[in-house]
């Protein structure tokens, strides 16, 4: 059988072994890195290898197999392998360039075209000896034409591709040469198939293709290695970039913006000394107001978009910032260089204009506001961390006092130290349960019986004695401890209600004041529901009081929260009514149960006709809208009688009773 092993058979067999090794390398590479394009190149080389195996086997088999059908089947399989080699090679290059996965529909369509084209070109004229030339054209000339056009197109694509590196250039040259080879062969096979030299040409092309395919295989291997090296370098560059920049906005991160600020401070000092000028730096800290509301209302994607857009606007500012960084969350640093103080005033206005300019995201228009605190180098400090601290103190002062912009002043440091000390004391007081509740009775003017009590917090300070709310509520608001403190007071009120019922079999409605931040917290309703269930308190015995100014902060969310609370059976009242803005206009829309008229209208209601007229209007309007009315600060019998005459539903004040500790409230609880 050794006589049947021709040089042609040996060549194809050797090429099969070589490509088997190459395929194994590609397979290991794919298993290691899982690159999609490598999978397609692996399939392409596998198809090419099978075609070499068929070519090395068919000449030996064809002499021993008399069935023409077997010969046709071998040719069909060879055609499928050759077209598969081509199409999977193209698919792999496309994915490597575009980094996109092909859809299953395209893959199925490609396979269908391969099979259909192979069947038509192989079977047509295969069993008719008189059509030998036509069969030759379909199986030799047509594939050469398709291969030629495809490789030339691939060469043009790689020529104009922007990401044109070494292996891509090699593949471009290979595609151009290989494409010309197939087009020339297609043309010559049509016009000179009967010429004696055509056989010699095919023999030459046979060895040319073997060499070209080997070059192609190793070119793809170099491509893979280069792509992984590029991916590694890109990952290193990306890591270095993320080490210096915020991944969401692209602005400098805290460490880098502080480093850049330090460098700029040194540079500015040298410039001032050299040129005898007085250039300074203004360090602005910017915080977005109610950014959590943006995320909750519009979604996290919108919030991320707004943060990125703010960073872009700051970076593109006409004031040419020396540094723009995102410190955390919705907090940004903006540093400019200036010589005249008037530049700072214009910069502050400019920053607010940048932030308040409408944001548009998918046909949504969003408007926000920001708070700004700022300080100066070298006037306020000569270290970057100290400048950041002082700008942060100014920002905190702006947010606490609801002022758009605040410059740092020396007194703020003392206030900051005071807040640090107070935070420690307040948290210790909550942990040690040093806060106690006093209860001021509320009298129903129609039944002359106890209607409920208002819970008023006091601090039993271990050193300073009993402190009123005015001594610590301001610090609580500045420290942002509203949520923790309000939940703590609500829990104490529920515990008291449970205790009274167990001891006196008496339920009394307790009114608890809720701060602005907590009332706008979406978890408020859930927290209250959990407390009522935990202590077994009917919902009608807990009443929430909110100041009118709280409601006006966010009328929509306030209305939603009130409706949810009312659906649970919890009554909601407006405290200090008449001291806010647009009281009568908003009264119509707010779904509250009770209006508490502020004591400032009650003080002279019995002697001042204007106050009496105002109170009467409030009572009539509230009743007209189906809301009950309670007057605060009643201190005389004349005030009480007048309010009863005006139709007021209930009162509270020193004439009825001053706020009482629980031990002195017992006499009211014992009365039925």
XYZ file of C-alpha atoms in Angstrom:
672
model
C 0.000 0.000 0.000
C 3.066 2.229 0.305
C 3.010 2.776 -3.449
C -0.248 4.732 -3.094
C 1.344 7.312 -0.755
C 2.177 10.010 -3.293
C 4.028 13.290 -2.573
C 0.627 15.009 -2.699
C -0.778 12.663 -0.060
C 2.291 13.097 2.131
C 2.042 16.888 1.825
C -1.610 17.005 2.891
C -1.040 14.499 5.690
C 1.854 16.551 7.038
C -0.277 19.705 6.849
C -3.034 17.897 8.754
C -0.611 17.119 11.581
C 0.690 20.695 11.658
C -2.799 22.182 11.824
C -3.844 19.662 14.474
C -1.084 21.037 16.691
C -2.119 24.601 15.855
C -5.765 23.807 16.631
C -4.719 22.388 19.984
C -2.908 25.662 20.781
C -6.019 27.640 19.820
C -8.147 25.361 21.971
C -5.931 25.874 25.023
C -5.989 29.616 24.377
C -9.779 29.608 24.165
C -10.125 27.546 27.342
C -7.837 30.006 29.151
C -9.234 33.357 28.007
C -12.708 32.437 26.630
C -12.502 34.929 23.758
C -15.428 34.596 21.382
C -13.420 35.376 18.252
C -10.934 32.583 19.098
C -13.813 30.108 19.108
C -14.682 31.015 15.512
C -11.069 30.879 14.396
C -10.794 27.499 16.065
C -13.801 26.310 14.041
C -12.290 27.851 10.866
C -8.950 26.063 11.298
C -10.740 22.836 12.192
C -12.711 23.020 8.928
C -9.492 23.731 7.019
C -7.802 20.779 8.709
C -10.656 18.436 7.785
C -10.370 19.595 4.183
C -6.664 18.683 4.210
C -7.547 15.307 5.683
C -10.060 14.694 2.896
C -7.548 15.747 0.237
C -4.957 13.363 1.635
C -7.467 10.511 1.784
C -9.541 10.891 -1.387
C -6.806 10.137 -3.970
C -6.122 6.789 -2.231
C -9.791 5.960 -1.724
C -10.959 6.937 -5.143
C -8.894 4.221 -6.727
C -10.467 1.546 -4.574
C -14.057 2.729 -4.316
C -16.056 2.171 -7.451
C -19.171 4.081 -6.309
C -19.441 7.550 -7.871
C -21.734 8.553 -5.004
C -18.862 8.189 -2.534
C -16.712 10.455 -4.708
C -19.508 13.055 -4.853
C -19.973 12.850 -1.089
C -16.247 13.442 -0.524
C -16.363 16.460 -2.832
C -19.465 17.776 -1.022
C -17.761 17.444 2.354
C -14.680 19.156 0.964
C -16.761 22.074 -0.336
C -18.527 22.473 3.045
C -15.192 22.489 4.884
C -13.667 25.067 2.545
C -16.637 27.437 2.787
C -16.796 26.900 6.580
C -13.132 27.818 6.829
C -13.843 31.073 5.014
C -17.020 32.149 6.795
C -15.834 31.334 10.330
C -12.578 33.182 9.619
C -14.585 36.277 8.637
C -16.887 35.926 11.664
C -13.881 35.732 13.993
C -12.228 38.819 12.502
C -15.497 40.781 12.765
C -15.945 39.861 16.443
C -12.287 40.615 17.206
C -12.629 44.058 15.624
C -16.087 45.045 16.832
C -16.113 43.155 20.136
C -19.698 42.124 19.438
C -21.267 38.686 19.492
C -23.096 37.480 16.394
C -26.749 36.600 16.726
C -27.907 33.011 16.331
C -29.932 34.049 13.296
C -26.807 35.185 11.435
C -24.933 32.017 12.361
C -27.774 29.790 11.212
C -28.114 31.767 8.007
C -24.372 31.467 7.321
C -24.397 27.698 7.858
C -27.474 27.339 5.649
C -25.807 29.290 2.824
C -22.678 27.117 3.109
C -24.609 23.862 2.908
C -26.910 25.058 0.109
C -24.045 26.434 -1.995
C -21.970 23.292 -1.458
C -24.840 20.966 -2.395
C -25.700 22.912 -5.556
C -22.130 23.227 -6.790
C -21.248 19.592 -6.036
C -24.365 17.670 -7.051
C -25.195 19.683 -10.175
C -23.796 17.907 -13.284
C -21.950 15.416 -11.028
C -23.460 12.277 -12.624
C -23.417 13.448 -16.267
C -20.006 12.857 -17.980
C -20.996 15.213 -20.817
C -21.212 18.108 -18.326
C -17.699 17.663 -16.918
C -16.668 21.241 -17.711
C -19.756 22.710 -16.045
C -19.122 20.547 -12.998
C -15.513 21.772 -12.959
C -16.622 25.400 -13.093
C -19.021 24.941 -10.158
C -16.553 23.078 -7.939
C -13.340 24.913 -8.853
C -13.970 28.238 -10.633
C -16.949 29.385 -8.521
C -15.285 28.753 -5.115
C -12.143 30.510 -6.360
C -14.220 33.538 -7.389
C -16.040 33.625 -4.024
C -12.790 33.231 -2.082
C -11.090 35.908 -4.174
C -13.852 38.498 -3.696
C -14.120 37.716 0.015
C -10.405 38.011 0.746
C -10.058 41.219 -1.272
C -13.024 42.713 0.623
C -11.419 41.658 3.885
C -8.165 43.317 2.835
C -9.990 46.583 2.052
C -11.814 46.436 5.401
C -8.542 45.996 7.285
C -6.914 48.755 5.209
C -9.438 51.373 6.318
C -9.841 50.076 9.858
C -8.786 52.604 12.507
C -7.364 49.948 14.853
C -4.648 48.890 12.454
C -1.772 47.187 14.292
C 0.947 44.756 13.160
C -0.979 41.478 12.955
C -3.860 43.316 11.314
C -1.488 44.730 8.681
C -0.031 41.267 8.034
C -3.526 39.843 7.628
C -4.433 42.725 5.307
C -1.475 41.951 3.008
C -2.223 38.239 3.193
C -5.887 38.835 2.251
C -4.947 41.039 -0.697
C -2.444 38.509 -2.098
C -4.677 35.521 -1.388
C -7.668 37.311 -2.912
C -5.754 38.073 -6.124
C -4.573 34.458 -6.263
C -8.132 33.134 -6.209
C -9.505 35.681 -8.671
C -6.722 34.959 -11.168
C -7.208 31.234 -10.728
C -10.965 31.622 -11.268
C -10.424 33.556 -14.493
C -7.684 31.244 -15.819
C -9.674 28.105 -14.956
C -12.475 29.321 -17.203
C -10.424 30.377 -20.232
C -7.464 27.966 -20.087
C -8.656 24.791 -18.418
C -7.656 22.692 -21.433
C -4.186 24.209 -21.786
C -1.269 21.845 -20.946
C 0.351 24.355 -18.574
C -2.847 24.676 -16.479
C -1.969 21.454 -14.629
C 1.445 22.880 -13.734
C -0.241 26.064 -12.483
C -2.538 24.066 -10.220
C 0.424 22.131 -8.847
C 2.178 25.418 -8.054
C -0.956 26.825 -6.393
C -1.214 23.641 -4.367
C 2.097 24.322 -2.626
C 1.329 28.056 -2.495
C -1.905 27.389 -0.605
C -0.180 25.079 1.876
C 2.360 27.803 2.692
C -0.308 30.524 2.744
C -2.534 28.590 5.130
C 0.406 28.032 7.470
C 1.185 31.754 7.395
C -2.496 32.501 8.083
C -2.567 30.167 11.079
C 0.475 31.743 12.674
C -0.775 35.259 11.831
C -3.963 34.526 13.769
C -1.855 33.183 16.614
C 0.182 36.408 16.672
C -3.101 38.360 16.561
C -4.350 36.518 19.638
C -1.168 37.128 21.576
C -1.141 40.789 20.561
C -4.815 41.178 21.479
C -4.204 39.731 24.937
C -1.188 41.964 25.416
C -3.290 44.945 24.352
C -6.084 43.861 26.707
C -3.583 43.578 29.547
C -2.170 47.035 28.842
C -5.692 48.434 28.586
C -6.599 46.855 31.918
C -3.477 48.358 33.504
C -4.271 51.763 31.993
C -7.866 51.465 33.143
C -6.760 50.568 36.652
C -4.371 53.526 36.667
C -7.164 55.793 35.411
C -9.617 54.536 38.033
C -6.936 55.009 40.644
C -6.996 58.720 39.817
C -10.539 59.328 38.571
C -14.070 58.686 39.718
C -15.456 55.814 37.614
C -18.943 57.342 37.341
C -18.238 60.962 36.426
C -14.656 60.920 35.141
C -13.735 63.687 37.590
C -10.680 63.324 39.803
C -11.232 61.239 42.917
C -10.633 62.603 46.394
C -6.990 61.551 46.643
C -6.037 62.964 43.261
C -7.908 66.247 43.578
C -6.240 66.828 46.944
C -2.836 66.000 45.435
C -3.505 68.333 42.514
C -4.594 71.068 44.940
C -1.331 70.670 46.863
C 0.720 70.901 43.651
C -1.190 73.977 42.551
C -0.622 75.620 45.937
C 3.141 75.107 45.637
C 3.149 76.359 42.058
C 1.129 79.440 43.007
C 3.480 80.268 45.887
C 6.468 80.170 43.550
C 4.701 82.326 40.958
C 3.738 84.921 43.591
C 7.299 85.086 44.929
C 8.855 85.296 41.478
C 6.456 87.799 39.918
C 5.516 89.756 43.055
C 1.792 89.166 42.502
C -1.044 88.089 44.798
C -2.738 85.220 43.008
C -5.003 83.097 45.210
C -7.050 79.918 45.021
C -10.738 79.568 45.821
C -11.754 76.083 46.934
C -15.477 75.418 46.486
C -17.324 72.431 47.923
C -20.634 71.755 46.181
C -23.407 69.540 47.512
C -26.642 68.719 45.670
C -29.827 69.347 47.639
C -32.173 66.389 48.133
C -30.212 64.177 45.738
C -31.713 61.072 47.341
C -35.092 62.380 46.218
C -33.802 62.438 42.615
C -32.664 58.806 42.857
C -35.911 57.694 44.496
C -38.164 59.592 42.081
C -36.416 59.270 38.721
C -34.213 56.216 39.291
C -30.512 55.558 39.839
C -29.664 55.895 36.130
C -30.992 59.452 36.082
C -29.059 60.220 39.275
C -25.850 58.850 37.731
C -26.471 60.878 34.568
C -26.920 64.081 36.578
C -23.696 63.485 38.527
C -21.789 62.906 35.292
C -23.321 65.985 33.683
C -22.433 68.136 36.702
C -18.815 66.979 36.448
C -18.799 67.826 32.720
C -20.256 71.270 33.314
C -17.729 72.036 36.013
C -14.801 70.822 33.888
C -15.966 72.936 30.940
C -16.518 76.044 33.049
C -15.429 79.376 31.555
C -13.543 80.021 34.800
C -11.006 77.375 33.695
C -10.874 75.307 36.903
C -7.529 74.225 38.274
C -9.099 71.013 39.599
C -12.516 69.340 39.553
C -13.112 66.312 41.752
C -15.915 64.194 43.129
C -15.278 63.674 46.816
C -18.187 61.358 47.605
C -21.831 60.802 46.710
C -23.183 64.107 45.394
C -20.277 66.219 46.707
C -17.857 67.962 44.304
C -14.748 70.132 44.677
C -14.143 73.019 42.281
C -10.885 75.004 42.437
C -10.180 78.242 40.567
C -7.368 80.764 40.521
C -8.203 84.449 41.071
C -6.626 87.792 41.841
C -9.608 90.044 42.608
C -12.364 89.169 45.079
C -15.017 90.154 42.540
C -14.016 87.079 40.525
C -15.085 84.870 43.432
C -18.550 86.437 43.578
C -19.010 85.829 39.871
C -17.700 82.273 40.254
C -20.236 81.529 43.011
C -23.105 82.758 40.817
C -21.678 80.801 37.893
C -21.558 77.554 39.904
C -25.206 77.909 40.892
C -26.132 78.620 37.269
C -24.343 75.461 36.126
C -26.136 73.306 38.683
C -29.579 74.875 38.317
C -29.580 74.696 34.511
C -32.223 72.150 33.493
C -31.059 68.546 32.999
C -32.731 66.540 30.232
C -32.775 62.745 30.272
C -35.008 60.722 27.936
C -37.598 63.500 27.560
C -37.529 64.211 31.308
C -36.627 67.673 32.535
C -35.070 67.805 35.992
C -34.100 70.910 37.945
C -31.908 70.768 41.027
C -30.215 73.147 43.423
C -26.922 73.032 45.260
C -25.279 74.358 48.396
C -21.777 75.857 48.174
C -19.164 76.372 50.865
C -15.784 77.849 50.043
C -12.497 79.100 51.451
C -9.284 80.639 50.133
C -5.612 79.832 49.828
C -3.452 81.221 51.381
C -5.853 83.351 53.485
C -7.596 80.498 55.343
C -4.992 77.712 55.369
C -1.756 76.572 53.747
C -2.472 72.820 53.649
C -4.896 71.054 51.334
C -6.570 69.021 54.091
C -7.105 72.142 56.191
C -8.636 73.919 53.208
C -10.965 70.982 52.610
C -12.016 70.984 56.255
C -12.761 74.709 56.276
C -14.663 74.594 52.996
C -16.644 71.700 54.447
C -17.461 73.759 57.553
C -18.724 76.553 55.314
C -20.797 74.057 53.307
C -22.281 72.614 56.476
C -23.207 76.123 57.616
C -24.872 76.782 54.254
C -26.907 73.564 54.411
C -27.886 73.990 58.047
C -29.133 77.544 57.550
C -30.553 76.927 54.058
C -28.219 79.515 52.506
C -27.091 78.940 48.893
C -23.436 79.939 49.446
C -21.269 80.566 52.485
C -17.604 81.579 52.778
C -15.563 80.215 55.649
C -15.201 82.341 58.785
C -13.057 81.672 61.829
C -16.005 81.169 64.182
C -17.121 78.142 62.210
C -14.277 76.048 63.598
C -15.494 76.558 67.138
C -19.008 75.679 65.987
C -17.654 72.552 64.322
C -15.874 71.454 67.482
C -19.047 72.158 69.421
C -21.031 69.942 67.041
C -18.503 67.123 67.377
C -18.813 67.286 71.144
C -22.606 67.525 70.996
C -22.868 64.553 68.664
C -20.987 62.406 71.138
C -23.182 63.610 74.008
C -26.445 63.190 72.071
C -25.630 59.662 70.971
C -24.624 58.801 74.518
C -27.898 60.297 75.765
C -29.925 58.151 73.381
C -27.950 55.044 74.334
C -28.423 55.774 78.066
C -32.094 56.759 77.612
C -31.543 60.226 79.112
C -34.386 61.807 77.129
C -37.762 61.857 78.856
C -41.220 62.827 77.661
C -43.435 65.460 79.210
C -47.099 65.432 78.257
C -49.311 68.497 77.805
C -53.020 67.645 78.057
C -55.417 68.725 75.311
C -58.978 69.652 76.369
C -62.022 68.927 74.201
C -64.197 72.072 74.412
C -67.432 70.209 73.657
C -67.068 67.392 76.213
C -64.742 69.171 78.686
C -62.747 65.918 78.840
C -59.169 64.937 78.044
C -58.878 64.542 74.281
C -55.225 63.567 74.169
C -51.742 64.702 75.085
C -48.841 66.191 73.168
C -45.485 64.537 73.862
C -42.745 67.106 74.491
C -39.152 65.905 74.818
C -36.767 66.953 77.588
C -33.136 65.981 78.175
C -32.249 64.879 81.692
C -28.605 65.861 81.328
C -26.366 64.174 83.939
C -24.469 67.446 84.553
C -26.698 70.321 83.377
C -29.996 68.998 84.674
C -33.294 69.163 82.751
C -32.838 70.774 79.307
C -35.624 72.043 77.061
C -35.731 71.286 73.309
C -34.233 74.687 72.491
C -30.980 73.537 74.079
C -30.367 70.605 71.725
C -32.812 70.419 68.777
C -30.721 72.830 66.670
C -27.672 70.598 67.074
C -29.754 67.526 66.238
C -30.789 69.131 62.955
C -27.233 70.255 62.153
C -25.887 66.757 62.800
C -28.553 65.106 60.648
C -29.772 62.863 63.476
C -33.458 63.425 62.675
C -34.215 59.874 61.639
C -32.581 58.250 64.647
C -34.052 60.718 67.153
C -37.617 60.700 65.773
C -37.718 56.904 65.809
C -36.408 56.986 69.381
C -39.168 59.415 70.512
C -41.876 57.462 68.658
C -40.726 54.290 70.397
C -40.857 55.988 73.827
C -44.386 57.255 73.095
C -45.539 53.765 72.085
C -43.975 52.272 75.216
C -45.812 54.848 77.347
C -49.122 54.080 75.646
C -48.615 50.353 76.228
C -47.671 50.986 79.865
C -50.743 53.169 80.532
C -53.082 50.578 79.131
C -51.583 47.830 81.290
C -51.667 49.933 84.472
C -54.849 52.002 84.075
C -56.751 50.226 81.273
C -56.848 53.589 79.563
C -56.030 54.566 76.015
C -55.033 58.207 75.419
C -54.044 59.635 72.048
C -50.442 60.826 72.053
C -49.365 63.511 69.559
C -45.697 63.303 68.514
C -43.841 65.987 66.539
C -42.082 64.800 63.384
C -39.177 66.702 61.825
C -39.038 67.659 58.170
C -36.447 65.106 57.091
C -38.132 62.196 58.854
C -41.578 63.084 57.535
C -40.247 62.940 53.975
C -38.595 59.590 54.647
C -40.360 56.826 52.705
C -39.692 54.411 55.602
C -41.720 56.512 58.050
C -45.008 54.711 57.375
C -43.346 51.285 57.602
C -41.552 52.162 60.853
C -44.739 53.390 62.501
C -46.641 50.303 61.395
C -43.950 48.079 62.939
C -44.094 50.013 66.245
C -47.904 49.766 66.449
C -47.777 46.028 65.808
C -44.926 45.491 68.258
C -46.639 47.250 71.183
C -50.230 46.373 70.274
C -51.437 49.980 69.995
C -54.530 50.866 67.925
C -53.493 53.350 65.269
C -56.013 56.023 66.343
C -54.074 56.565 69.575
C -50.955 57.859 67.796
C -51.113 61.280 66.158
C -48.336 62.908 64.156
C -47.756 66.648 64.202
C -45.856 68.330 61.411
C -45.036 72.005 61.098
C -46.552 73.811 58.157
C -43.093 74.617 56.790
C -42.323 70.895 56.687
C -45.225 70.272 54.351
C -44.312 73.126 52.037
C -40.833 71.647 51.485
C -42.252 68.894 49.285
C -46.037 69.135 48.951
C -46.381 66.036 46.756
C -44.449 63.678 49.016
C -46.136 65.181 52.087
C -49.574 64.441 50.644
C -48.591 60.883 49.732
C -47.267 60.206 53.244
C -50.359 61.706 54.888
C -52.701 59.579 52.782
C -50.800 56.395 53.680
C -50.863 57.276 57.373
C -54.569 58.062 57.280
C -55.271 54.761 55.563
C -53.649 53.134 58.589
C -55.938 55.118 60.895
C -53.262 57.545 62.135
C -54.349 61.169 62.467
C -52.088 63.906 61.131
C -52.194 67.521 62.240
C -50.412 70.710 61.178
C -48.604 72.354 64.075
C -48.005 76.126 64.347
C -50.516 76.793 61.562
C -50.415 80.343 60.210
C -46.664 80.855 60.593
C -45.686 79.325 57.255
C -46.227 80.384 53.667
C -49.477 80.278 51.674
C -51.279 78.657 54.601
C -54.830 79.146 53.349
C -53.940 78.262 49.757
C -52.401 74.924 50.715
C -54.949 74.105 53.409
C -57.443 73.104 50.749
C -55.130 70.488 49.237
C -53.524 68.941 52.321
C -55.372 65.791 53.480
C -54.780 66.465 57.195
C -57.174 65.860 60.104
C -56.484 68.735 62.473
C -55.204 72.318 62.397
C -53.253 73.599 65.409
C -53.427 77.411 65.472
C -50.112 78.901 66.562
C -49.944 80.561 69.977
C -48.926 83.881 68.381
C -52.556 84.318 67.252
C -53.985 83.293 70.619
C -51.955 85.587 72.903
C -54.153 88.627 72.224
C -57.208 86.973 70.697
C -59.421 88.232 73.574
C -58.257 91.865 73.314
C -57.215 92.297 69.669
C -59.985 92.393 67.067
C -57.589 91.610 64.228
C -56.354 88.427 65.902
C -59.907 87.393 66.713
C -60.928 87.894 63.092
C -57.959 85.840 61.880
C -58.675 83.011 64.327
C -62.380 83.009 63.440
C -61.474 82.807 59.740
C -59.116 79.894 60.411
C -61.772 78.031 62.416
C -64.500 78.601 59.834
C -62.268 77.696 56.904
C -60.973 74.556 58.608
C -64.475 73.403 59.512
C -65.593 74.139 55.986
C -62.891 71.782 54.745
C -63.825 69.095 57.297
C -60.834 69.579 59.578
C -60.823 69.924 63.366
C -59.160 72.917 65.065
C -57.010 73.042 68.218
C -55.686 76.317 69.654
C -52.257 76.379 71.297
C -51.037 78.663 74.076
C -54.336 79.197 75.915
C -53.423 80.882 79.221
C -56.576 82.679 80.405
C -60.240 81.870 80.912
C -61.160 84.725 78.563
C -59.185 83.112 75.753
C -60.811 79.768 76.510
C -64.359 81.141 76.490
C -63.788 83.112 73.292
C -62.367 80.085 71.501
C -65.317 78.007 72.666
C -67.625 80.704 71.299
C -65.770 80.773 67.971
C -66.344 77.033 67.626
C -62.781 75.834 68.271
C -62.775 72.069 68.905
C -59.954 71.754 71.457
C -57.294 73.755 73.271
C -54.024 73.273 75.073
C -51.937 75.648 77.119
C -50.958 76.611 80.646
C -54.571 77.438 81.574
C -55.475 73.791 81.002
C -52.163 72.359 82.179
C -48.484 72.901 81.692
C -46.435 69.978 80.286
C -46.355 67.240 82.950
C -44.012 64.355 83.637
C -45.642 60.963 83.472
C -45.834 60.729 87.271
C -48.084 63.817 87.427
C -50.170 62.827 84.411
C -51.554 59.915 86.425
C -54.516 61.914 87.757
C -55.776 62.428 84.204
C -55.300 58.777 83.342
C -57.300 57.646 86.358
C -60.288 59.752 85.298
C -62.704 58.146 82.851
